[in-house]
C-alpha atoms as a printed R data frame, in Angstrom:
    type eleno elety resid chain resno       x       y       z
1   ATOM     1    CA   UNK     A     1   3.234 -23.598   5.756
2   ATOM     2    CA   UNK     A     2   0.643 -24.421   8.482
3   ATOM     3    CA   UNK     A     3  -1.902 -25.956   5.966
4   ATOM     4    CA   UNK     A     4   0.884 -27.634   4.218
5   ATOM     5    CA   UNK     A     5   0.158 -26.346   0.816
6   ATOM     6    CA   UNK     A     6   3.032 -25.755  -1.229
7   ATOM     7    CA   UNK     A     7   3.133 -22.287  -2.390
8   ATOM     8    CA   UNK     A     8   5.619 -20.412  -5.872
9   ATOM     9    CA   UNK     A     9   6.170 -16.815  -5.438
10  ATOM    10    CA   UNK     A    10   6.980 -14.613  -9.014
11  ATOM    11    CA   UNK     A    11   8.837 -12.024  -8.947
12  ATOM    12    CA   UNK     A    12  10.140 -10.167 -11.712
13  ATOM    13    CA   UNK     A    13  14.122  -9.635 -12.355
14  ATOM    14    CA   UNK     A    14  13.966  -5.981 -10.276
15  ATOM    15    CA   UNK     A    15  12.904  -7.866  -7.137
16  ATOM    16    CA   UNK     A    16  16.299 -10.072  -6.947
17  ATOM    17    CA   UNK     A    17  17.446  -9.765  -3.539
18  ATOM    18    CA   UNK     A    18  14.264  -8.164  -1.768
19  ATOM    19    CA   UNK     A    19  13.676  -8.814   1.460
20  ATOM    20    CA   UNK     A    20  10.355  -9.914   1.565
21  ATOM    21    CA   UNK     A    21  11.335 -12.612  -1.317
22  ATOM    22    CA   UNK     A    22  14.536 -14.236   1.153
23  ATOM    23    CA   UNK     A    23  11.252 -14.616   4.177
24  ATOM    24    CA   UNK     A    24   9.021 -16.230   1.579
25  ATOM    25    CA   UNK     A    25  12.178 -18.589   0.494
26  ATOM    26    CA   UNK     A    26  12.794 -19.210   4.525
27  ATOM    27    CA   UNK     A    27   9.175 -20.024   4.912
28  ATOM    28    CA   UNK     A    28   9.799 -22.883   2.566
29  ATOM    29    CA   UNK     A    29   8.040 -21.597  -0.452
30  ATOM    30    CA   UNK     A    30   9.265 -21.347  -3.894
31  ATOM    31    CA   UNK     A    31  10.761 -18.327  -5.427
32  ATOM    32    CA   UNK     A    32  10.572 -17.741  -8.852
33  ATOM    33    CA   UNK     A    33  12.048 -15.070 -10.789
34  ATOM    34    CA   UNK     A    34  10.273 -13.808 -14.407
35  ATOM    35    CA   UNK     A    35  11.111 -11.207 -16.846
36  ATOM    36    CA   UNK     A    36  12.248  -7.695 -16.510
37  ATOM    37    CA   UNK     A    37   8.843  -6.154 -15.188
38  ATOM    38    CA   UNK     A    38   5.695  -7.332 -12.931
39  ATOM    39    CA   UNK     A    39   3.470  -7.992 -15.777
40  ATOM    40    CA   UNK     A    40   5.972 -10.515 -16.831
41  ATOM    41    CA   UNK     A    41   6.101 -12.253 -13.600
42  ATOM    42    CA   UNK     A    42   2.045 -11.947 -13.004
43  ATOM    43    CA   UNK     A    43   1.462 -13.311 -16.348
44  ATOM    44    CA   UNK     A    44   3.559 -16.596 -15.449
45  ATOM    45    CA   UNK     A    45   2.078 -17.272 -11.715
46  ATOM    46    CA   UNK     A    46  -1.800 -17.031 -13.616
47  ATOM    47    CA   UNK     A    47  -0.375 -19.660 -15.438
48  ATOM    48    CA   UNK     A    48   1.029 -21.620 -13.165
49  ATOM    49    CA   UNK     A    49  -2.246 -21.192 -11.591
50  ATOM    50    CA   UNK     A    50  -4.102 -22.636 -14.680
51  ATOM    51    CA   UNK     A    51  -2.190 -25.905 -13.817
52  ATOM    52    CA   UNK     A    52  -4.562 -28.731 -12.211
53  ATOM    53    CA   UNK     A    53  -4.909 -28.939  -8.276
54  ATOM    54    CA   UNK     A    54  -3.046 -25.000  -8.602
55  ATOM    55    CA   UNK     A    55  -4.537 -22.002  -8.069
56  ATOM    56    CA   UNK     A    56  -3.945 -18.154  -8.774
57  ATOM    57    CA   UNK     A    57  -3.782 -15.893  -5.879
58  ATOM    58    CA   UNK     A    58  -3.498 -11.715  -6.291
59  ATOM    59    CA   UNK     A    59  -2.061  -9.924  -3.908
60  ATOM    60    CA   UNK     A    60  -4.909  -7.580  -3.082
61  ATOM    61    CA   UNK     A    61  -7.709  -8.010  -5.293
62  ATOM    62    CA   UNK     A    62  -9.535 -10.837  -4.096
63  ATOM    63    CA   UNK     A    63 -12.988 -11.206  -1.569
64  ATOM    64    CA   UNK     A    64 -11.351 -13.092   1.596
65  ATOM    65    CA   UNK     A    65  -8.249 -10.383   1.158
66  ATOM    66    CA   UNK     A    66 -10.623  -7.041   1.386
67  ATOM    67    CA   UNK     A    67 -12.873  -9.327   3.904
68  ATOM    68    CA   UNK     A    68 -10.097  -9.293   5.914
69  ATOM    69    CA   UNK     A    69  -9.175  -5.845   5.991
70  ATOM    70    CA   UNK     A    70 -12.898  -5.534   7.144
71  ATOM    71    CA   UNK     A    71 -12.745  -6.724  10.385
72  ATOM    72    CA   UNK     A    72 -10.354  -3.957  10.844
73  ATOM    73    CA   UNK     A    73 -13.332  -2.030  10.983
74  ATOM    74    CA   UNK     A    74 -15.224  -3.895  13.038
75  ATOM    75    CA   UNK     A    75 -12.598  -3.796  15.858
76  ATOM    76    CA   UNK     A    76 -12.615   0.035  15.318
77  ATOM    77    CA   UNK     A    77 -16.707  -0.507  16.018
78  ATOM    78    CA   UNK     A    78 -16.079  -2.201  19.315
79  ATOM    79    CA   UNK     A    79 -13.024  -0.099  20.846
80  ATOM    80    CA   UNK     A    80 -15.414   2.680  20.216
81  ATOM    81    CA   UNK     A    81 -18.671   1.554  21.372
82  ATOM    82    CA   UNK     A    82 -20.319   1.907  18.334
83  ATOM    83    CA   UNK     A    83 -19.295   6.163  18.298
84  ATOM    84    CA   UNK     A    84 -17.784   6.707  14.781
85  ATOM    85    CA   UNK     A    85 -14.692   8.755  14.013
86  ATOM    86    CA   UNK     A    86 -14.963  11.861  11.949
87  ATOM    87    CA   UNK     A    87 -12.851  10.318   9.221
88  ATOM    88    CA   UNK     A    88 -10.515   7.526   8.548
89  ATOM    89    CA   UNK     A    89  -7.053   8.241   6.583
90  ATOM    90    CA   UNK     A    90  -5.494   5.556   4.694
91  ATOM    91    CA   UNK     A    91  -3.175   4.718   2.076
92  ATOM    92    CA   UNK     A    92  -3.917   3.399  -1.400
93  ATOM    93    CA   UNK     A    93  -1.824   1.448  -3.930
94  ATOM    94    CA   UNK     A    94  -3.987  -1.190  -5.837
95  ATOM    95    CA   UNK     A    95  -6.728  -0.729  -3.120
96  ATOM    96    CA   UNK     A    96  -7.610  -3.527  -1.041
97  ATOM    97    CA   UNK     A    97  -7.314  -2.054   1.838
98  ATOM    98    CA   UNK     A    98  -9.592   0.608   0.678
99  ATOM    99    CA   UNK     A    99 -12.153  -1.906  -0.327
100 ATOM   100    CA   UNK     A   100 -12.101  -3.662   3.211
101 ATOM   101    CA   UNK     A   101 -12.577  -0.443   4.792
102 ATOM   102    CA   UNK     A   102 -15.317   0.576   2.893
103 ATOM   103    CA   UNK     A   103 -16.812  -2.926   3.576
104 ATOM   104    CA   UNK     A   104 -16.161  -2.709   7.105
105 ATOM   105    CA   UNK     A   105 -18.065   0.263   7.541
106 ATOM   106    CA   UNK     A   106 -21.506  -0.489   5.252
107 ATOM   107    CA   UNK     A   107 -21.128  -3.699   7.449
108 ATOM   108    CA   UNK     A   108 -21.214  -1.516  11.127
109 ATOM   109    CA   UNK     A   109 -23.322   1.267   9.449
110 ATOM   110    CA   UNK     A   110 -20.854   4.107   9.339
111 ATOM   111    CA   UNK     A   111 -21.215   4.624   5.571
112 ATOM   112    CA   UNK     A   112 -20.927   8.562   6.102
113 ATOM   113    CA   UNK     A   113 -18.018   8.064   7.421
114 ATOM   114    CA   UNK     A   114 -15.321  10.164   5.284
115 ATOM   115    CA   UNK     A   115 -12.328   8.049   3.860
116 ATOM   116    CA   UNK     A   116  -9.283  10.087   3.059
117 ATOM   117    CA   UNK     A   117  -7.695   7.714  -0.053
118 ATOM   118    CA   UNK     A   118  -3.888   8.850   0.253
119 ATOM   119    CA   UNK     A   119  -1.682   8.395  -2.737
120 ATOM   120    CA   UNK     A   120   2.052   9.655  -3.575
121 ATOM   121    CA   UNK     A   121   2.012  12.038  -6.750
122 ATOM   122    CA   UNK     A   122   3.639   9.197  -9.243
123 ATOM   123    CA   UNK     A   123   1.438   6.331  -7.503
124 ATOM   124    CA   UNK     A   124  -2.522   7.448  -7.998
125 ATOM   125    CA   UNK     A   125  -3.722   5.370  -9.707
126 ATOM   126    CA   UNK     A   126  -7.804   5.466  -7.221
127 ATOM   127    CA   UNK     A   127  -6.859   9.093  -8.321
128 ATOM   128    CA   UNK     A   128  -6.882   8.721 -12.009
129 ATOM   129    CA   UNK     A   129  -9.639   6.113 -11.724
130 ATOM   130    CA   UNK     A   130 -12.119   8.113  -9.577
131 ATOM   131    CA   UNK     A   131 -11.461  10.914 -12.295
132 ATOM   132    CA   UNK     A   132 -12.208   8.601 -15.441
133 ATOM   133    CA   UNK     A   133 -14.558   6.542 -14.097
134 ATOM   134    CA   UNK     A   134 -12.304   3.601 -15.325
135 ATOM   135    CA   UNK     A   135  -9.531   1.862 -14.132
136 ATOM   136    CA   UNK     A   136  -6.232   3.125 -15.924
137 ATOM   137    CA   UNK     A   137  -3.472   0.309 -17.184
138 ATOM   138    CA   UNK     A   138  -0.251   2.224 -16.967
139 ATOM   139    CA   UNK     A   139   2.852   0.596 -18.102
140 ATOM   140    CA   UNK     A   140   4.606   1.406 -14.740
141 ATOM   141    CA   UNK     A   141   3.429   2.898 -11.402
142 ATOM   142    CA   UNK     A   142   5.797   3.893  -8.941
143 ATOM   143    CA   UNK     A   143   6.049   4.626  -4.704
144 ATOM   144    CA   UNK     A   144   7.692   7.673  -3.243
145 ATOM   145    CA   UNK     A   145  10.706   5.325  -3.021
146 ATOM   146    CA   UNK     A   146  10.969   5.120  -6.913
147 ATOM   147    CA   UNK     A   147  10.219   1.344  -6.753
148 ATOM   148    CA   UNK     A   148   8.005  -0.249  -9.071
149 ATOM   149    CA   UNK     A   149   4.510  -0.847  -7.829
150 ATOM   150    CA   UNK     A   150   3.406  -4.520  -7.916
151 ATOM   151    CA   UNK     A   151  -0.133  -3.608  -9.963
152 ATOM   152    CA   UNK     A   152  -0.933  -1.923 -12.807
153 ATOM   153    CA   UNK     A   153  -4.652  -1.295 -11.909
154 ATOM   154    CA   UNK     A   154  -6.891  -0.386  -8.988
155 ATOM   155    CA   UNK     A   155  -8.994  -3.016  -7.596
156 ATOM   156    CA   UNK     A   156 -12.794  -2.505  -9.282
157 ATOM   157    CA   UNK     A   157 -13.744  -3.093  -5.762
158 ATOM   158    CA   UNK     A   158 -11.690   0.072  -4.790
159 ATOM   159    CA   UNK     A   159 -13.312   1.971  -7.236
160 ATOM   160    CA   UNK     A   160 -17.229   1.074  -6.794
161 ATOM   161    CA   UNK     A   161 -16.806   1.571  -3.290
162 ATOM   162    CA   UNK     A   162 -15.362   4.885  -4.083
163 ATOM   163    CA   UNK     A   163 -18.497   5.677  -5.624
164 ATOM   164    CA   UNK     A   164 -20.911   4.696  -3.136
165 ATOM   165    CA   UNK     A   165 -19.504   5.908   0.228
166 ATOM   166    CA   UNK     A   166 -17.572   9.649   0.737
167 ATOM   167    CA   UNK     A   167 -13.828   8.525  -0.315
168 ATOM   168    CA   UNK     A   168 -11.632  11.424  -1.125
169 ATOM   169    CA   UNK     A   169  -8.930  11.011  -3.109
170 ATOM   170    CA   UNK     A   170  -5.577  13.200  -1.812
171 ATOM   171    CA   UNK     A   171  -2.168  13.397  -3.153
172 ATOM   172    CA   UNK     A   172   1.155  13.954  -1.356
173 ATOM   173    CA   UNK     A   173   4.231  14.444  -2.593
174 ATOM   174    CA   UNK     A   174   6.694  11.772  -3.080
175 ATOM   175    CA   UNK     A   175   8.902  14.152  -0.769
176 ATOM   176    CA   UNK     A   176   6.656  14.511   1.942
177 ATOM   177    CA   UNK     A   177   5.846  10.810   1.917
178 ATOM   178    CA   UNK     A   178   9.788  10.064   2.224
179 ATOM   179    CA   UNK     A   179  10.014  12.538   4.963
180 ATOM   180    CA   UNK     A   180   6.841  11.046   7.069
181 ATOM   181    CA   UNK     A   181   8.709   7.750   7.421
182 ATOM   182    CA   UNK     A   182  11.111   9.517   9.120
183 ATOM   183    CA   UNK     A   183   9.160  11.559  11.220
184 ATOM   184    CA   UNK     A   184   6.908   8.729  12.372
185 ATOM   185    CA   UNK     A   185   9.918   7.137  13.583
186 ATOM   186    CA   UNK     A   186  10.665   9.844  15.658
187 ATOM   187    CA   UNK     A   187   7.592  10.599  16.900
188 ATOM   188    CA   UNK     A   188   6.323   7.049  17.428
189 ATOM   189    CA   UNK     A   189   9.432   4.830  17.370
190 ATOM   190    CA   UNK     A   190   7.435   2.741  14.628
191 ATOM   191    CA   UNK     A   191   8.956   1.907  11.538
192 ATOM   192    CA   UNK     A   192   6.447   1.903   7.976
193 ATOM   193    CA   UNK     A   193   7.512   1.682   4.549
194 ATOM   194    CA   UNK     A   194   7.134   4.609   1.757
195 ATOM   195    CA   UNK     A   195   3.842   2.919   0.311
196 ATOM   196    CA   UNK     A   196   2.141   2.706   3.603
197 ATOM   197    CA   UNK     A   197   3.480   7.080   5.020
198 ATOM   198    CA   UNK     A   198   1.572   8.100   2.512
199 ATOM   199    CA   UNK     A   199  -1.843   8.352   5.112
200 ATOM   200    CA   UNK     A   200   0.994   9.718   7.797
201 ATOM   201    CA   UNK     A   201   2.669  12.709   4.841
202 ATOM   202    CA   UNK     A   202  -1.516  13.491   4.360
203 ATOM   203    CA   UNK     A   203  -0.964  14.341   8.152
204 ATOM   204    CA   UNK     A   204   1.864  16.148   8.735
205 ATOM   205    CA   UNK     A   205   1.678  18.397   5.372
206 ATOM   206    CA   UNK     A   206  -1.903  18.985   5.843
207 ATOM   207    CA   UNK     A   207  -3.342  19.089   9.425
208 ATOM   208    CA   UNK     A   208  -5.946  21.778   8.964
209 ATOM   209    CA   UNK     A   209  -7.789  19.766   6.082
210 ATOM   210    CA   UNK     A   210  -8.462  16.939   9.358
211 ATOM   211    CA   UNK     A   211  -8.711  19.313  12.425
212 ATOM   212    CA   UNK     A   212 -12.333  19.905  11.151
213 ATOM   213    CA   UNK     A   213 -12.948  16.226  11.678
214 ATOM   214    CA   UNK     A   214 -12.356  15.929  15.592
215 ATOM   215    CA   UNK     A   215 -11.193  12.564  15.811
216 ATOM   216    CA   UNK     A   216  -9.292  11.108  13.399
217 ATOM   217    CA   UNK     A   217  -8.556   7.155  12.146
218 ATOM   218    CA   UNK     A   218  -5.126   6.822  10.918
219 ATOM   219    CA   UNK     A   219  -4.470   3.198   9.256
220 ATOM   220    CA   UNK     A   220  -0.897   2.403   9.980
221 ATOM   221    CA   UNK     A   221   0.567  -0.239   8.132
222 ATOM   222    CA   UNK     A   222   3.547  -2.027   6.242
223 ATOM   223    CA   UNK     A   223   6.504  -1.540   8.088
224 ATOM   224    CA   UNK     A   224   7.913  -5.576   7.882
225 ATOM   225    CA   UNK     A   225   9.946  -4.799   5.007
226 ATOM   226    CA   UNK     A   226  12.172  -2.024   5.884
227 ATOM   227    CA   UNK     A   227  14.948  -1.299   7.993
228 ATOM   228    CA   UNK     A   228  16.977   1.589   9.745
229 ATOM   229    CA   UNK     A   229  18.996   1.917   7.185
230 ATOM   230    CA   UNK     A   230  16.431   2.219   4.711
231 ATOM   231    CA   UNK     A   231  14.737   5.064   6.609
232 ATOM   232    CA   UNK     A   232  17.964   6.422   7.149
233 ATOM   233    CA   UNK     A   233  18.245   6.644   2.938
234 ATOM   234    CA   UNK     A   234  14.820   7.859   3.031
235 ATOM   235    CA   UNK     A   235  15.188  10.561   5.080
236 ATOM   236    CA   UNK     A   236  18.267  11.459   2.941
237 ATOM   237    CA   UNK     A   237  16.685  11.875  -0.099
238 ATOM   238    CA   UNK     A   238  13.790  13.222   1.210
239 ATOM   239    CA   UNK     A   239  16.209  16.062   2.534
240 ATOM   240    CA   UNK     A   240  17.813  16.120  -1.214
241 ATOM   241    CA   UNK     A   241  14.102  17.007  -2.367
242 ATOM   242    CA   UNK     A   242  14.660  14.087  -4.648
243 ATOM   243    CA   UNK     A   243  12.543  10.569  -4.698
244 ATOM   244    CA   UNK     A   244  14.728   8.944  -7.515
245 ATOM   245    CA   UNK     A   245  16.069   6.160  -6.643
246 ATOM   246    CA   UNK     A   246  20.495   5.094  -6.576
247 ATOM   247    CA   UNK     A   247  22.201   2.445  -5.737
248 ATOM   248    CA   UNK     A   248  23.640   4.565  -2.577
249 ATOM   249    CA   UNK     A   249  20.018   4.937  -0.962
250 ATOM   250    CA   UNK     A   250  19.016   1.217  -1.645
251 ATOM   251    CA   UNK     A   251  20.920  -0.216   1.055
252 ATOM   252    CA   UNK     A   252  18.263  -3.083   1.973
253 ATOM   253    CA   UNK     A   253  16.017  -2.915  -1.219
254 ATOM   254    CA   UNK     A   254  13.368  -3.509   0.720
255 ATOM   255    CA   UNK     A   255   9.896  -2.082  -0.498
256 ATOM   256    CA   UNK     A   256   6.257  -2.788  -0.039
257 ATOM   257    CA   UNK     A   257   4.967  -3.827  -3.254
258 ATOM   258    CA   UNK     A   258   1.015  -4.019  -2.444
């Protein structure tokens, strides 16, 4: 909107009435709404992005993206004086913000730095790929919440990275990842979505594994999509030991898809 580009958002049908998709349309951008499943919908915007004077933008897999998430770092680097933490804990979906971290500290030179990769048990894919050596193509990926994930592959980026510096992958359950959104809340009176407790569930379920670290980097994000009474659903199921997903506990459908 400042640059005055005009900008088409597609969504698949599953994303009708999320709301991140009702700020895009107030923003003044164009929402579109394809097929039944995300590779429908990211199949049409690379087309529209084939168009002349258009162009294709991914959500999380591109250089200015994970360039960005490097200067995240580099803040880090001056609050600190230069003195690196013992490790960093973040979460992982498609893993840009893995990548940028990982940039961010080759760029400051604390490559020894550990990075504690943080994925829910039915959303690993860095997992999977870090095991293969390849980056797996599953039909459907899913958060703690039981939402659809909006990738179906890790970043490359997110994988070389993983290769070259000390990331270690850990899974959560999709539990203890609903249950951290609450407990952040009432510990910190901050509000994140499922996707982004993961790094917070790695916490609270396993504090020994980080106590050996001294200090500890906790990346806290995504928390513009939800509301109180999603966390309040959350917390619900989370209680239920279940992370399925029913109409009763989606009262704001409102998910990080990233």
């Amino acid at each position: 909107r400042a640059l005055g580009v005009a900008t088409t958002i597609v969504a698949s049908d599953v994303d009708r009435g999320c709301r991140l998709l009702e700020s895009f349309r107030r923003l003044g951008a164009e929402v579109l709404l394809e097929g039944k499943e995300w590779n429908d919908a990211d199949a049409r915007a690379r087309a529209l992005g084939d168009e002349p004077a258009s162009a294709y933008v991914p959500m999380f897999d591109h250089p200015l993206i994970v360039d960005g998430h490097s200067s995240l770092v580099e803040e880090l680097f001056s609050d600190r004086n230069g003195e690196p933490p013992g490790c960093i804990v973040l979460s992982v979906g498609g893993g840009g913000l893995l990548s940028g971290v990982c940039e961010g500290l080759k760029r400051v030179g604390w490559g020894s730095v550990p990075v504690y990769a943080c994925q829910s048990e039915r959303c690993n894919l860095l997992d999977r790929a870090m095991a293969s050596g390849r980056t797996p193509t599953p039909t459907h990926i899913y958060s703690a919440d039981g939402h659809d994930l909006g990738t179906r592959a890790v970043a490359q980026a997110a994988l070389d990275c993983s290769a070259e510096l000390d990331v270690r992958s850990l899974l959560v359950s999709d539990r203890a990842t609903l249950a951290a959104v609450g407990e952040f809340l009432d510990d910190e009176r901050v509000m994140v979505e499922p996707l982004c407790a993961v790094a917070l569930a790695a916490l609270y379920t396993r504090p020994e594994l980080f106590r050996q670290h001294g200090s500890v980097v906790v990346v806290v994000c995504g928390g513009s999509l939800c509301s109180l009474d999603d966390v309040v659903a959350w917390r619900r199921r989370a209680e239920r030991g279940s992370a399925a997903t029913s109409d009763d506990d989606e009262p704001g459908h409102g998910h990080g898809e990233s």
